[in-house]
Structure formats: C-alpha cells, structure tokens
PDB file of N, CA and C in Angstrom:
ATOM      1  N   MET A   1     166.831  79.940  33.847  1.00  0.00           N
ATOM      2  CA  MET A   1     165.810  80.650  34.606  1.00  0.00           C
ATOM      3  C   MET A   1     166.010  80.376  36.088  1.00  0.00           C
ATOM      4  N   SER A   2     165.665  81.379  36.881  1.00  0.00           N
ATOM      5  CA  SER A   2     165.763  81.266  38.332  1.00  0.00           C
ATOM      6  C   SER A   2     164.414  81.605  38.939  1.00  0.00           C
ATOM      7  N   VAL A   3     164.179  81.081  40.125  1.00  0.00           N
ATOM      8  CA  VAL A   3     162.923  81.361  40.820  1.00  0.00           C
ATOM      9  C   VAL A   3     163.214  81.596  42.301  1.00  0.00           C
ATOM     10  N   ARG A   4     162.449  82.508  42.880  1.00  0.00           N
ATOM     11  CA  ARG A   4     162.505  82.771  44.320  1.00  0.00           C
ATOM     12  C   ARG A   4     161.082  82.911  44.834  1.00  0.00           C
ATOM     13  N   GLN A   5     160.920  82.631  46.116  1.00  0.00           N
ATOM     14  CA  GLN A   5     159.627  82.791  46.774  1.00  0.00           C
ATOM     15  C   GLN A   5     159.778  83.866  47.847  1.00  0.00           C
ATOM     16  N   PRO A   6     159.521  85.129  47.485  1.00  0.00           N
ATOM     17  CA  PRO A   6     159.743  86.228  48.431  1.00  0.00           C
ATOM     18  C   PRO A   6     158.742  86.266  49.583  1.00  0.00           C
ATOM     19  N   VAL A   7     157.536  85.801  49.334  1.00  0.00           N
ATOM     20  CA  VAL A   7     156.488  85.721  50.354  1.00  0.00           C
ATOM     21  C   VAL A   7     155.696  84.442  50.096  1.00  0.00           C
ATOM     22  N   PRO A   8     154.993  83.923  51.112  1.00  0.00           N
ATOM     23  CA  PRO A   8     154.217  82.697  50.903  1.00  0.00           C
ATOM     24  C   PRO A   8     153.251  82.807  49.720  1.00  0.00           C
ATOM     25  N   ASP A   9     153.161  81.743  48.963  1.00  0.00           N
ATOM     26  CA  ASP A   9     152.234  81.625  47.821  1.00  0.00           C
ATOM     27  C   ASP A   9     152.523  82.596  46.682  1.00  0.00           C
ATOM     28  N   THR A  10     153.709  83.165  46.649  1.00  0.00           N
ATOM     29  CA  THR A  10     154.105  84.073  45.573  1.00  0.00           C
ATOM     30  C   THR A  10     155.502  83.706  45.106  1.00  0.00           C
ATOM     31  N   TYR A  11     155.643  83.534  43.798  1.00  0.00           N
ATOM     32  CA  TYR A  11     156.930  83.178  43.210  1.00  0.00           C
ATOM     33  C   TYR A  11     157.316  84.232  42.178  1.00  0.00           C
ATOM     34  N   VAL A  12     158.596  84.508  42.098  1.00  0.00           N
ATOM     35  CA  VAL A  12     159.119  85.433  41.090  1.00  0.00           C
ATOM     36  C   VAL A  12     160.132  84.659  40.253  1.00  0.00           C
ATOM     37  N   TRP A  13     159.896  84.652  38.954  1.00  0.00           N
ATOM     38  CA  TRP A  13     160.796  83.996  37.998  1.00  0.00           C
ATOM     39  C   TRP A  13     161.630  85.062  37.306  1.00  0.00           C
ATOM     40  N   ARG A  14     162.897  84.776  37.095  1.00  0.00           N
ATOM     41  CA  ARG A  14     163.784  85.666  36.345  1.00  0.00           C
ATOM     42  C   ARG A  14     164.239  84.910  35.105  1.00  0.00           C
ATOM     43  N   THR A  15     164.019  85.501  33.944  1.00  0.00           N
ATOM     44  CA  THR A  15     164.439  84.872  32.702  1.00  0.00           C
ATOM     45  C   THR A  15     165.937  85.095  32.480  1.00  0.00           C
ATOM     46  N   THR A  16     166.471  84.426  31.501  1.00  0.00           N
ATOM     47  CA  THR A  16     167.894  84.602  31.181  1.00  0.00           C
ATOM     48  C   THR A  16     168.188  86.015  30.702  1.00  0.00           C
ATOM     49  N   HIS A  17     167.162  86.743  30.280  1.00  0.00           N
ATOM     50  CA  HIS A  17     167.328  88.126  29.824  1.00  0.00           C
ATOM     51  C   HIS A  17     166.916  89.132  30.907  1.00  0.00           C
ATOM     52  N   HIS A  18     166.811  88.652  32.142  1.00  0.00           N
ATOM     53  CA  HIS A  18     166.483  89.479  33.307  1.00  0.00           C
ATOM     54  C   HIS A  18     165.149  90.203  33.185  1.00  0.00           C
ATOM     55  N   ARG A  19     164.165  89.463  32.696  1.00  0.00           N
ATOM     56  CA  ARG A  19     162.780  89.919  32.791  1.00  0.00           C
ATOM     57  C   ARG A  19     162.166  89.143  33.930  1.00  0.00           C
ATOM     58  N   TYR A  20     161.215  89.741  34.620  1.00  0.00           N
ATOM     59  CA  TYR A  20     160.682  89.153  35.841  1.00  0.00           C
ATOM     60  C   TYR A  20     159.193  88.890  35.704  1.00  0.00           C
ATOM     61  N   ARG A  21     158.769  87.707  36.187  1.00  0.00           N
ATOM     62  CA  ARG A  21     157.361  87.316  36.182  1.00  0.00           C
ATOM     63  C   ARG A  21     156.963  86.949  37.600  1.00  0.00           C
ATOM     64  N   LEU A  22     155.852  87.493  38.058  1.00  0.00           N
ATOM     65  CA  LEU A  22     155.309  87.171  39.369  1.00  0.00           C
ATOM     66  C   LEU A  22     154.180  86.174  39.174  1.00  0.00           C
ATOM     67  N   VAL A  23     154.197  85.089  39.931  1.00  0.00           N
ATOM     68  CA  VAL A  23     153.155  84.064  39.857  1.00  0.00           C
ATOM     69  C   VAL A  23     152.524  83.940  41.231  1.00  0.00           C
ATOM     70  N   ASP A  24     151.204  84.151  41.277  1.00  0.00           N
ATOM     71  CA  ASP A  24     150.472  84.007  42.535  1.00  0.00           C
ATOM     72  C   ASP A  24     149.101  83.424  42.232  1.00  0.00           C
ATOM     73  N   ALA A  25     148.204  83.455  43.201  1.00  0.00           N
ATOM     74  CA  ALA A  25     146.880  82.852  43.034  1.00  0.00           C
ATOM     75  C   ALA A  25     146.060  83.502  41.932  1.00  0.00           C
ATOM     76  N   THR A  26     146.402  84.723  41.546  1.00  0.00           N
ATOM     77  CA  THR A  26     145.635  85.415  40.507  1.00  0.00           C
ATOM     78  C   THR A  26     146.202  85.191  39.112  1.00  0.00           C
ATOM     79  N   GLY A  27     147.350  84.498  39.017  1.00  0.00           N
ATOM     80  CA  GLY A  27     147.929  84.208  37.701  1.00  0.00           C
ATOM     81  C   GLY A  27     149.373  84.660  37.590  1.00  0.00           C
ATOM     82  N   THR A  28     149.808  84.829  36.352  1.00  0.00           N
ATOM     83  CA  THR A  28     151.178  85.249  36.057  1.00  0.00           C
ATOM     84  C   THR A  28     151.154  86.677  35.533  1.00  0.00           C
ATOM     85  N   HIS A  29     152.035  87.501  36.078  1.00  0.00           N
ATOM     86  CA  HIS A  29     152.052  88.921  35.731  1.00  0.00           C
ATOM     87  C   HIS A  29     153.485  89.389  35.523  1.00  0.00           C
ATOM     88  N   ASP A  30     153.674  90.379  34.665  1.00  0.00           N
ATOM     89  CA  ASP A  30     154.978  91.027  34.553  1.00  0.00           C
ATOM     90  C   ASP A  30     155.257  91.743  35.873  1.00  0.00           C
ATOM     91  N   LEU A  31     156.513  91.739  36.294  1.00  0.00           N
ATOM     92  CA  LEU A  31     156.904  92.416  37.519  1.00  0.00           C
ATOM     93  C   LEU A  31     157.873  93.527  37.167  1.00  0.00           C
ATOM     94  N   ASP A  32     157.686  94.669  37.794  1.00  0.00           N
ATOM     95  CA  ASP A  32     158.582  95.805  37.589  1.00  0.00           C
ATOM     96  C   ASP A  32     160.016  95.343  37.843  1.00  0.00           C
ATOM     97  N   PRO A  33     160.923  95.583  36.906  1.00  0.00           N
ATOM     98  CA  PRO A  33     162.304  95.117  37.082  1.00  0.00           C
ATOM     99  C   PRO A  33     162.983  95.667  38.325  1.00  0.00           C
ATOM    100  N   ARG A  34     162.564  96.832  38.795  1.00  0.00           N
ATOM    101  CA  ARG A  34     163.163  97.383  40.017  1.00  0.00           C
ATOM    102  C   ARG A  34     162.859  96.491  41.217  1.00  0.00           C
ATOM    103  N   ILE A  35     161.661  95.906  41.249  1.00  0.00           N
ATOM    104  CA  ILE A  35     161.312  94.995  42.329  1.00  0.00           C
ATOM    105  C   ILE A  35     161.975  93.640  42.099  1.00  0.00           C
ATOM    106  N   GLY A  36     162.002  93.191  40.850  1.00  0.00           N
ATOM    107  CA  GLY A  36     162.643  91.919  40.533  1.00  0.00           C
ATOM    108  C   GLY A  36     164.099  91.881  40.955  1.00  0.00           C
ATOM    109  N   VAL A  37     164.811  92.968  40.721  1.00  0.00           N
ATOM    110  CA  VAL A  37     166.219  93.044  41.128  1.00  0.00           C
ATOM    111  C   VAL A  37     166.335  92.912  42.644  1.00  0.00           C
ATOM    112  N   LEU A  38     165.416  93.528  43.371  1.00  0.00           N
ATOM    113  CA  LEU A  38     165.444  93.424  44.830  1.00  0.00           C
ATOM    114  C   LEU A  38     165.180  91.996  45.291  1.00  0.00           C
ATOM    115  N   VAL A  39     164.240  91.316  44.640  1.00  0.00           N
ATOM    116  CA  VAL A  39     163.918  89.928  45.004  1.00  0.00           C
ATOM    117  C   VAL A  39     165.148  89.034  44.855  1.00  0.00           C
ATOM    118  N   PHE A  40     165.934  89.257  43.811  1.00  0.00           N
ATOM    119  CA  PHE A  40     167.079  88.392  43.526  1.00  0.00           C
ATOM    120  C   PHE A  40     168.400  88.925  44.086  1.00  0.00           C
ATOM    121  N   SER A  41     168.337  89.974  44.864  1.00  0.00           N
ATOM    122  CA  SER A  41     169.549  90.536  45.457  1.00  0.00           C
ATOM    123  C   SER A  41     170.179  89.553  46.452  1.00  0.00           C
ATOM    124  N   ASP A  42     171.482  89.652  46.621  1.00  0.00           N
ATOM    125  CA  ASP A  42     172.189  88.857  47.623  1.00  0.00           C
ATOM    126  C   ASP A  42     172.061  89.467  49.019  1.00  0.00           C
ATOM    127  N   HIS A  43     171.526  90.673  49.096  1.00  0.00           N
ATOM    128  CA  HIS A  43     171.433  91.386  50.370  1.00  0.00           C
ATOM    129  C   HIS A  43     170.045  91.226  50.973  1.00  0.00           C
ATOM    130  N   ARG A  44     170.011  90.800  52.224  1.00  0.00           N
ATOM    131  CA  ARG A  44     168.750  90.543  52.909  1.00  0.00           C
ATOM    132  C   ARG A  44     167.865  91.788  52.970  1.00  0.00           C
ATOM    133  N   ASP A  45     168.436  92.954  53.202  1.00  0.00           N
ATOM    134  CA  ASP A  45     167.638  94.179  53.279  1.00  0.00           C
ATOM    135  C   ASP A  45     166.887  94.442  51.972  1.00  0.00           C
ATOM    136  N   ASP A  46     167.535  94.188  50.848  1.00  0.00           N
ATOM    137  CA  ASP A  46     166.870  94.362  49.552  1.00  0.00           C
ATOM    138  C   ASP A  46     165.709  93.378  49.414  1.00  0.00           C
ATOM    139  N   ARG A  47     165.937  92.124  49.803  1.00  0.00           N
ATOM    140  CA  ARG A  47     164.878  91.118  49.699  1.00  0.00           C
ATOM    141  C   ARG A  47     163.708  91.445  50.621  1.00  0.00           C
ATOM    142  N   GLU A  48     163.997  91.948  51.815  1.00  0.00           N
ATOM    143  CA  GLU A  48     162.926  92.352  52.734  1.00  0.00           C
ATOM    144  C   GLU A  48     162.142  93.533  52.177  1.00  0.00           C
ATOM    145  N   HIS A  49     162.838  94.461  51.534  1.00  0.00           N
ATOM    146  CA  HIS A  49     162.172  95.601  50.892  1.00  0.00           C
ATOM    147  C   HIS A  49     161.233  95.097  49.798  1.00  0.00           C
ATOM    148  N   ALA A  50     161.695  94.141  48.997  1.00  0.00           N
ATOM    149  CA  ALA A  50     160.854  93.565  47.944  1.00  0.00           C
ATOM    150  C   ALA A  50     159.625  92.893  48.543  1.00  0.00           C
ATOM    151  N   ALA A  51     159.803  92.139  49.620  1.00  0.00           N
ATOM    152  CA  ALA A  51     158.667  91.471  50.260  1.00  0.00           C
ATOM    153  C   ALA A  51     157.654  92.486  50.756  1.00  0.00           C
ATOM    154  N   LEU A  52     158.133  93.587  51.320  1.00  0.00           N
ATOM    155  CA  LEU A  52     157.239  94.654  51.780  1.00  0.00           C
ATOM    156  C   LEU A  52     156.451  95.233  50.605  1.00  0.00           C
ATOM    157  N   LEU A  53     157.127  95.505  49.518  1.00  0.00           N
ATOM    158  CA  LEU A  53     156.460  96.050  48.332  1.00  0.00           C
ATOM    159  C   LEU A  53     155.411  95.082  47.794  1.00  0.00           C
ATOM    160  N   LEU A  54     155.739  93.796  47.782  1.00  0.00           N
ATOM    161  CA  LEU A  54     154.816  92.800  47.229  1.00  0.00           C
ATOM    162  C   LEU A  54     153.620  92.550  48.137  1.00  0.00           C
ATOM    163  N   THR A  55     153.795  92.635  49.449  1.00  0.00           N
ATOM    164  CA  THR A  55     152.692  92.333  50.351  1.00  0.00           C
ATOM    165  C   THR A  55     151.813  93.533  50.663  1.00  0.00           C
ATOM    166  N   THR A  56     152.378  94.728  50.681  1.00  0.00           N
ATOM    167  CA  THR A  56     151.581  95.905  51.054  1.00  0.00           C
ATOM    168  C   THR A  56     151.175  96.756  49.864  1.00  0.00           C
ATOM    169  N   GLY A  57     151.923  96.635  48.770  1.00  0.00           N
ATOM    170  CA  GLY A  57     151.651  97.476  47.621  1.00  0.00           C
ATOM    171  C   GLY A  57     152.198  98.878  47.763  1.00  0.00           C
ATOM    172  N   LEU A  58     152.868  99.155  48.901  1.00  0.00           N
ATOM    173  CA  LEU A  58     153.455 100.481  49.089  1.00  0.00           C
ATOM    174  C   LEU A  58     154.601 100.662  48.121  1.00  0.00           C
ATOM    175  N   ASP A  59     154.645 101.799  47.460  1.00  0.00           N
ATOM    176  CA  ASP A  59     155.728 102.023  46.503  1.00  0.00           C
ATOM    177  C   ASP A  59     156.957 102.651  47.145  1.00  0.00           C
ATOM    178  N   LEU A  60     156.828 103.213  48.338  1.00  0.00           N
ATOM    179  CA  LEU A  60     157.957 103.816  49.050  1.00  0.00           C
ATOM    180  C   LEU A  60     158.791 104.734  48.164  1.00  0.00           C
ATOM    181  N   GLY A  61     158.103 105.498  47.330  1.00  0.00           N
ATOM    182  CA  GLY A  61     158.802 106.471  46.504  1.00  0.00           C
ATOM    183  C   GLY A  61     159.300 105.943  45.176  1.00  0.00           C
ATOM    184  N   MET A  62     158.964 104.719  44.804  1.00  0.00           N
ATOM    185  CA  MET A  62     159.476 104.158  43.559  1.00  0.00           C
ATOM    186  C   MET A  62     159.015 104.954  42.340  1.00  0.00           C
ATOM    187  N   GLU A  63     157.808 105.514  42.407  1.00  0.00           N
ATOM    188  CA  GLU A  63     157.307 106.275  41.261  1.00  0.00           C
ATOM    189  C   GLU A  63     158.064 107.580  41.062  1.00  0.00           C
ATOM    190  N   GLU A  64     158.736 108.034  42.097  1.00  0.00           N
ATOM    191  CA  GLU A  64     159.426 109.312  42.019  1.00  0.00           C
ATOM    192  C   GLU A  64     160.842 109.189  41.462  1.00  0.00           C
ATOM    193  N   THR A  65     161.328 107.975  41.265  1.00  0.00           N
ATOM    194  CA  THR A  65     162.696 107.788  40.789  1.00  0.00           C
ATOM    195  C   THR A  65     162.698 107.041  39.466  1.00  0.00           C
ATOM    196  N   GLU A  66     163.718 107.267  38.723  1.00  0.00           N
ATOM    197  CA  GLU A  66     163.915 106.530  37.490  1.00  0.00           C
ATOM    198  C   GLU A  66     164.682 105.251  37.813  1.00  0.00           C
ATOM    199  N   PRO A  67     164.480 104.161  37.046  1.00  0.00           N
ATOM    200  CA  PRO A  67     165.184 102.916  37.329  1.00  0.00           C
ATOM    201  C   PRO A  67     166.697 103.084  37.404  1.00  0.00           C
ATOM    202  N   ASP A  68     167.277 103.983  36.620  1.00  0.00           N
ATOM    203  CA  ASP A  68     168.730 104.170  36.626  1.00  0.00           C
ATOM    204  C   ASP A  68     169.220 104.791  37.934  1.00  0.00           C
ATOM    205  N   ASP A  69     168.296 105.424  38.694  1.00  0.00           N
ATOM    206  CA  ASP A  69     168.675 106.069  39.941  1.00  0.00           C
ATOM    207  C   ASP A  69     168.742 105.091  41.102  1.00  0.00           C
ATOM    208  N   TRP A  70     168.209 103.872  40.914  1.00  0.00           N
ATOM    209  CA  TRP A  70     168.159 102.891  41.992  1.00  0.00           C
ATOM    210  C   TRP A  70     169.526 102.261  42.190  1.00  0.00           C
ATOM    211  N   GLN A  71     169.867 102.068  43.448  1.00  0.00           N
ATOM    212  CA  GLN A  71     171.094 101.353  43.776  1.00  0.00           C
ATOM    213  C   GLN A  71     170.767 100.318  44.832  1.00  0.00           C
ATOM    214  N   LEU A  72     171.367  99.157  44.712  1.00  0.00           N
ATOM    215  CA  LEU A  72     171.175  98.124  45.715  1.00  0.00           C
ATOM    216  C   LEU A  72     171.960  98.477  46.961  1.00  0.00           C
ATOM    217  N   ILE A  73     171.499  97.983  48.084  1.00  0.00           N
ATOM    218  CA  ILE A  73     172.202  98.193  49.340  1.00  0.00           C
ATOM    219  C   ILE A  73     173.493  97.391  49.291  1.00  0.00           C
ATOM    220  N   ALA A  74     174.598  98.035  49.591  1.00  0.00           N
ATOM    221  CA  ALA A  74     175.895  97.338  49.528  1.00  0.00           C
ATOM    222  C   ALA A  74     176.329  96.868  50.889  1.00  0.00           C
TER     223      ALA A  74
END
C-alpha cells in the first residue's frame, strides 16, 4: 500500500489492486480512480490538478469523459 498527502489534513491510500481511499476529518471514503491516478502521478501538473479537484470540488469536465479517455500529462 502507498499513501500520499495531496493537501493538508487529507491522505489518499492506494491499495495493491489500485483502489483509492481518501482519509480526512470526515472519515474514510472511496475516491474516484481518475483522481487517485492523478494523486499518484509522477508529474507535478497531474498532482496539482488532483489537489485542485480535492480542495474545490470542481470536476473540470470529469463527468463528461469516460475513464478510458483520460490520459496523464506526459
């Protein structure tokens, strides 16, 4: 298992099967895998995008795309 802290007081855990759990002051919650992948990306822009999504709740068009259509910033 791996863990990252994308924003203060918020942790994202990745299981060995690449399922994502968000842990914050309100408890533990399943996290959309599209955001989880961004949190664990090696690219800073992806991680910043994830932090924006987690702090503002803005989806930035995520509902309009299918997970298979997402590509990480190279």
